[in-house]
Coordinates of C-alpha atoms in Angstrom, one line a residue:
Chain J
M18 CA 149.3 200.5 195.3
S19 CA 149.3 197.1 197.0
P20 CA 151.3 196.5 200.2
L21 CA 152.3 193.1 198.7
I22 CA 154.3 194.9 196.1
F23 CA 155.5 197.9 198.1
Y24 CA 157.0 196.2 201.1
P25 CA 159.2 193.7 199.2
V26 CA 160.4 196.6 196.9
A27 CA 161.1 198.9 199.8
A28 CA 163.0 196.1 201.7
A29 CA 165.0 195.4 198.5
A30 CA 165.9 199.1 198.2
V31 CA 166.9 199.5 201.9
L32 CA 168.9 196.2 202.0
S33 CA 170.8 196.9 198.8
A34 CA 171.5 200.4 199.9
L35 CA 173.0 199.0 203.1
A36 CA 175.0 196.6 201.0
V37 CA 176.4 199.5 198.9
V38 CA 177.6 201.2 202.1
T39 CA 179.0 198.1 203.9
A40 CA 180.5 196.0 201.0
R41 CA 184.3 195.7 201.1
S42 CA 184.7 195.3 197.4
P43 CA 183.9 198.4 195.2
V44 CA 182.5 196.1 192.5
R45 CA 180.0 194.6 195.0
S46 CA 179.0 198.1 196.0
A47 CA 178.3 198.9 192.4
M48 CA 176.2 195.8 191.8
A49 CA 174.2 196.5 195.0
L50 CA 173.7 200.1 193.8
V51 CA 172.2 198.7 190.5
A52 CA 169.7 196.7 192.7
T53 CA 168.9 199.9 194.7
L54 CA 168.3 201.9 191.4
V55 CA 166.1 199.2 190.0
S56 CA 164.1 199.0 193.2
L57 CA 163.6 202.8 193.1
A58 CA 162.5 202.5 189.4
A59 CA 159.8 200.1 190.6
C60 CA 158.8 202.7 193.3
F61 CA 158.6 205.4 190.5
A62 CA 156.4 203.1 188.5
M63 CA 154.1 202.5 191.5
L64 CA 153.8 206.3 191.9
Q65 CA 152.6 206.6 188.3
A66 CA 155.9 208.1 187.1
H67 CA 156.3 205.8 184.2
L68 CA 158.6 207.9 182.1
V69 CA 160.9 208.6 185.1
A70 CA 161.0 204.9 185.9
A71 CA 162.1 204.0 182.3
L72 CA 164.7 206.8 182.4
Q73 CA 166.0 205.6 185.8
I74 CA 166.8 202.2 184.3
I75 CA 168.3 203.5 181.1
V76 CA 170.3 206.5 182.4
Y77 CA 171.2 205.5 185.9
A78 CA 171.3 201.7 186.0
G79 CA 172.6 201.7 182.5
A80 CA 174.8 204.6 181.6
V81 CA 176.0 206.0 185.0
M82 CA 176.7 202.5 186.5
V83 CA 178.7 201.5 183.4
L84 CA 180.8 204.6 184.0
F85 CA 181.3 203.6 187.6
L86 CA 182.3 200.1 186.8
F87 CA 184.6 201.3 184.0
V88 CA 186.5 203.5 186.5
I89 CA 186.7 200.7 189.1
M90 CA 188.1 198.3 186.5
L91 CA 190.4 201.0 185.1
L92 CA 191.9 201.7 188.5
N93 CA 192.1 198.0 189.2
L94 CA 191.0 198.6 192.8
Q95 CA 191.6 195.9 195.4
D96 CA 189.1 195.2 198.2
D97 CA 189.2 197.5 201.1
P98 CA 190.9 196.0 204.2
P99 CA 188.6 195.3 207.1
E100 CA 188.0 198.4 209.0
T101 CA 190.3 198.8 212.0
G102 CA 189.8 201.4 214.6
R103 CA 187.3 204.2 213.9
A104 CA 184.6 202.0 215.4
G105 CA 183.4 205.1 217.3
L106 CA 183.0 207.0 214.1
R107 CA 181.0 204.2 212.5
F108 CA 178.7 203.6 215.4
G109 CA 178.4 207.3 216.1
A110 CA 177.4 208.0 212.5
G111 CA 175.0 205.1 212.4
G112 CA 173.4 206.2 215.7
V113 CA 173.0 209.8 214.5
A114 CA 171.6 208.6 211.2
V115 CA 169.1 206.3 212.8
V116 CA 167.9 209.2 215.1
L117 CA 167.7 211.7 212.2
A118 CA 166.0 209.2 209.8
G119 CA 163.5 208.4 212.5
G120 CA 162.8 212.1 213.0
F121 CA 162.5 212.8 209.3
A122 CA 160.3 209.8 208.8
K123 CA 158.0 210.9 211.6
V124 CA 157.6 214.5 210.3
L125 CA 157.2 213.4 206.7
W126 CA 154.6 210.7 207.7
E127 CA 152.6 213.2 209.7
H128 CA 152.6 215.9 207.0
S129 CA 151.8 213.6 204.1
A130 CA 149.2 211.4 205.9
G131 CA 145.8 211.1 204.3
D132 CA 144.7 210.6 200.7
G133 CA 146.5 212.4 197.9
A134 CA 145.0 214.0 194.8
V135 CA 143.0 211.9 192.4
L136 CA 145.3 211.4 189.4
A137 CA 144.3 211.3 185.7
E138 CA 145.0 208.1 183.8
S139 CA 147.6 209.9 181.7
F140 CA 149.6 211.2 184.8
G141 CA 153.3 210.6 184.3
T142 CA 153.2 209.6 180.7
T143 CA 155.7 211.0 178.2
K144 CA 153.2 213.4 176.7
V145 CA 152.3 215.0 180.0
V146 CA 155.9 215.3 181.3
A147 CA 157.1 216.6 177.9
R148 CA 154.5 219.3 177.9
S149 CA 155.7 220.5 181.3
L150 CA 159.4 220.1 180.3
F151 CA 159.1 222.1 177.1
S152 CA 156.8 224.8 178.3
D153 CA 157.2 225.8 181.9
Y154 CA 160.8 224.5 182.2
L155 CA 162.1 225.3 178.7
V156 CA 164.8 227.7 179.9
P157 CA 166.2 225.3 182.6
F158 CA 166.0 222.5 180.0
E159 CA 168.2 224.5 177.5
L160 CA 170.6 225.4 180.3
T161 CA 170.9 221.7 181.1
S162 CA 172.5 221.2 177.7
V163 CA 175.1 223.8 178.5
L164 CA 175.8 222.0 181.8
L165 CA 176.3 218.7 180.0
L166 CA 178.6 220.3 177.5
V167 CA 180.7 221.8 180.3
A168 CA 180.7 218.5 182.2
V169 CA 181.9 216.6 179.0
V170 CA 184.7 219.1 178.4
G171 CA 185.7 219.2 182.0
A172 CA 185.8 215.4 182.3
V173 CA 188.0 215.1 179.2
V174 CA 190.4 217.8 180.4
L175 CA 190.6 216.3 183.9
A176 CA 191.1 212.7 182.9
R177 CA 193.5 213.4 180.1
R178 CA 197.2 212.6 180.6
D179 CA 199.6 215.5 180.8
D180 CA 201.9 213.8 178.3
A181 CA 199.1 212.9 175.9
P182 CA 200.2 213.2 172.3
G183 CA 198.9 216.2 170.4
Q184 CA 199.1 218.5 173.4
D185 CA 200.8 221.8 173.1
Chain V
M13 CA 146.7 200.8 201.5
I14 CA 150.0 202.4 200.5
T15 CA 150.1 206.2 200.2
S16 CA 152.8 208.6 199.2
A17 CA 153.6 209.0 202.9
H18 CA 155.1 205.4 202.8
F19 CA 157.4 206.5 199.9
M20 CA 158.4 209.6 201.8
V21 CA 159.5 207.5 204.8
L22 CA 161.4 205.2 202.4
S23 CA 163.2 208.2 200.9
A24 CA 164.2 209.5 204.3
V25 CA 165.6 206.1 205.3
L26 CA 167.6 205.8 202.0
F27 CA 168.9 209.3 202.3
F28 CA 170.4 208.6 205.7
I29 CA 171.9 205.3 204.6
G30 CA 173.6 207.2 201.9
A31 CA 174.7 209.9 204.4
V32 CA 176.3 207.2 206.6
G33 CA 178.2 205.9 203.6
V34 CA 179.6 209.4 202.8
V35 CA 180.7 209.9 206.4
T36 CA 182.2 206.5 207.2
R37 CA 183.7 205.1 204.0
R38 CA 187.3 206.0 202.9
N39 CA 187.1 204.7 199.3
L40 CA 186.2 207.7 197.1
I41 CA 184.3 205.6 194.6
V42 CA 182.1 204.2 197.4
I43 CA 181.6 207.7 198.8
F44 CA 180.4 208.7 195.3
M45 CA 178.0 205.8 195.1
S46 CA 176.6 206.8 198.5
V47 CA 176.0 210.3 197.1
E48 CA 174.1 208.7 194.2
I49 CA 171.9 206.9 196.8
M50 CA 171.2 210.3 198.5
L51 CA 170.3 211.9 195.2
N52 CA 167.9 209.1 194.3
A53 CA 166.3 209.3 197.7
G54 CA 165.6 213.0 196.9
N55 CA 164.2 212.0 193.5
L56 CA 161.8 209.5 195.3
A57 CA 160.6 212.3 197.5
F58 CA 160.0 214.6 194.5
V59 CA 158.0 211.8 192.7
A60 CA 156.0 211.0 195.8
I61 CA 155.1 214.7 196.3
A62 CA 154.1 215.0 192.6
N63 CA 151.8 211.9 193.1
R64 CA 150.3 213.4 196.2
L65 CA 149.7 216.9 194.9
G66 CA 148.6 215.7 191.4
T67 CA 151.0 218.1 189.7
I68 CA 153.6 217.0 187.2
D69 CA 156.3 219.4 188.3
G70 CA 157.9 217.0 190.7
Q71 CA 158.5 214.5 187.9
T72 CA 159.9 217.2 185.7
I73 CA 162.4 218.3 188.3
V74 CA 163.6 214.7 188.6
F75 CA 164.9 215.0 185.0
F76 CA 167.1 217.9 186.1
V77 CA 168.3 216.1 189.1
M78 CA 169.2 213.1 186.9
T79 CA 171.0 215.3 184.4
V80 CA 173.0 217.1 187.2
A81 CA 173.8 213.7 188.7
A82 CA 175.1 212.4 185.4
A83 CA 177.2 215.4 184.9
E84 CA 178.5 215.1 188.5
A85 CA 179.3 211.5 188.0
A86 CA 181.3 212.2 184.8
V87 CA 183.3 215.1 186.3
G88 CA 183.7 213.4 189.7
L89 CA 185.0 210.1 188.2
A90 CA 187.4 212.1 186.0
V91 CA 188.7 213.9 189.2
I92 CA 189.1 210.5 190.8
I93 CA 191.2 209.2 187.8
A94 CA 193.3 212.4 188.0
M95 CA 193.8 211.9 191.7
F96 CA 194.8 208.3 191.3
R97 CA 197.4 209.3 188.7
N98 CA 199.0 211.8 191.0
A99 CA 198.7 210.1 194.4
E100 CA 198.3 206.4 193.5
T101 CA 195.5 206.1 195.9
I102 CA 191.8 206.9 196.2
K103 CA 191.5 206.5 200.0
A104 CA 190.0 209.7 201.3
D105 CA 192.3 209.9 204.4
E106 CA 195.5 209.3 202.5
L107 CA 194.8 212.2 200.2
S108 CA 196.1 214.8 202.7
S109 CA 198.5 217.0 200.7
L110 CA 196.3 220.0 201.3
R111 CA 196.2 219.4 205.0
W112 CA 197.9 222.1 207.1

């Protein structure tokens, strides 16, 4: 992993995440979130998680973000007004977050310093991940399909109009 | 030389950026997007640890996190639509009908 690749990608991830949190317009937040997700996909690729990186782009930056944008457009949201008051909350939350992030970063840095394991060339390929997914994690994988079914039914029931035609 | 420790630090920073968004924003959709940032920061930590330990389990768990996040996004956005229909707003501090 070259620092010349890591630092620009990490900076892009942090700056776009800050843009998500600070942008006034929900659409701008969503676009910044796409940039964050793509930067993280690049991080996954750097960590030899090739399949995860591809899925990140397809599932997150593709499907989930379309869902977000769809709801933003559907609700026809206006830009948030500039924040008035609550400056204490914002600066307080920011200060606490900086302190906690610093503490976490220090602990994580100290406990994961040094060289990691030597990885096989095939680490993170579809074959290796699928072997793990369909052997050790077979039962959770099947339960996931139940979860998705429940989520689909729940989303339809919740978003449906009460006076929708065909309802009893 | 970039090691997995660098990615762990990046994941901590992203997680708390997301946390600040959850706490300070009033727009429910932006709060939701901040939660997605936090989930992704968790995913990055999982992948970094998988890389460090040389085991594939961390990457496998990311699949489950992604699935749960997709399910959460679908249901959560449906809840937001239902709320908007009832209250005509998705500002978190205007939705106070359950407040004592």
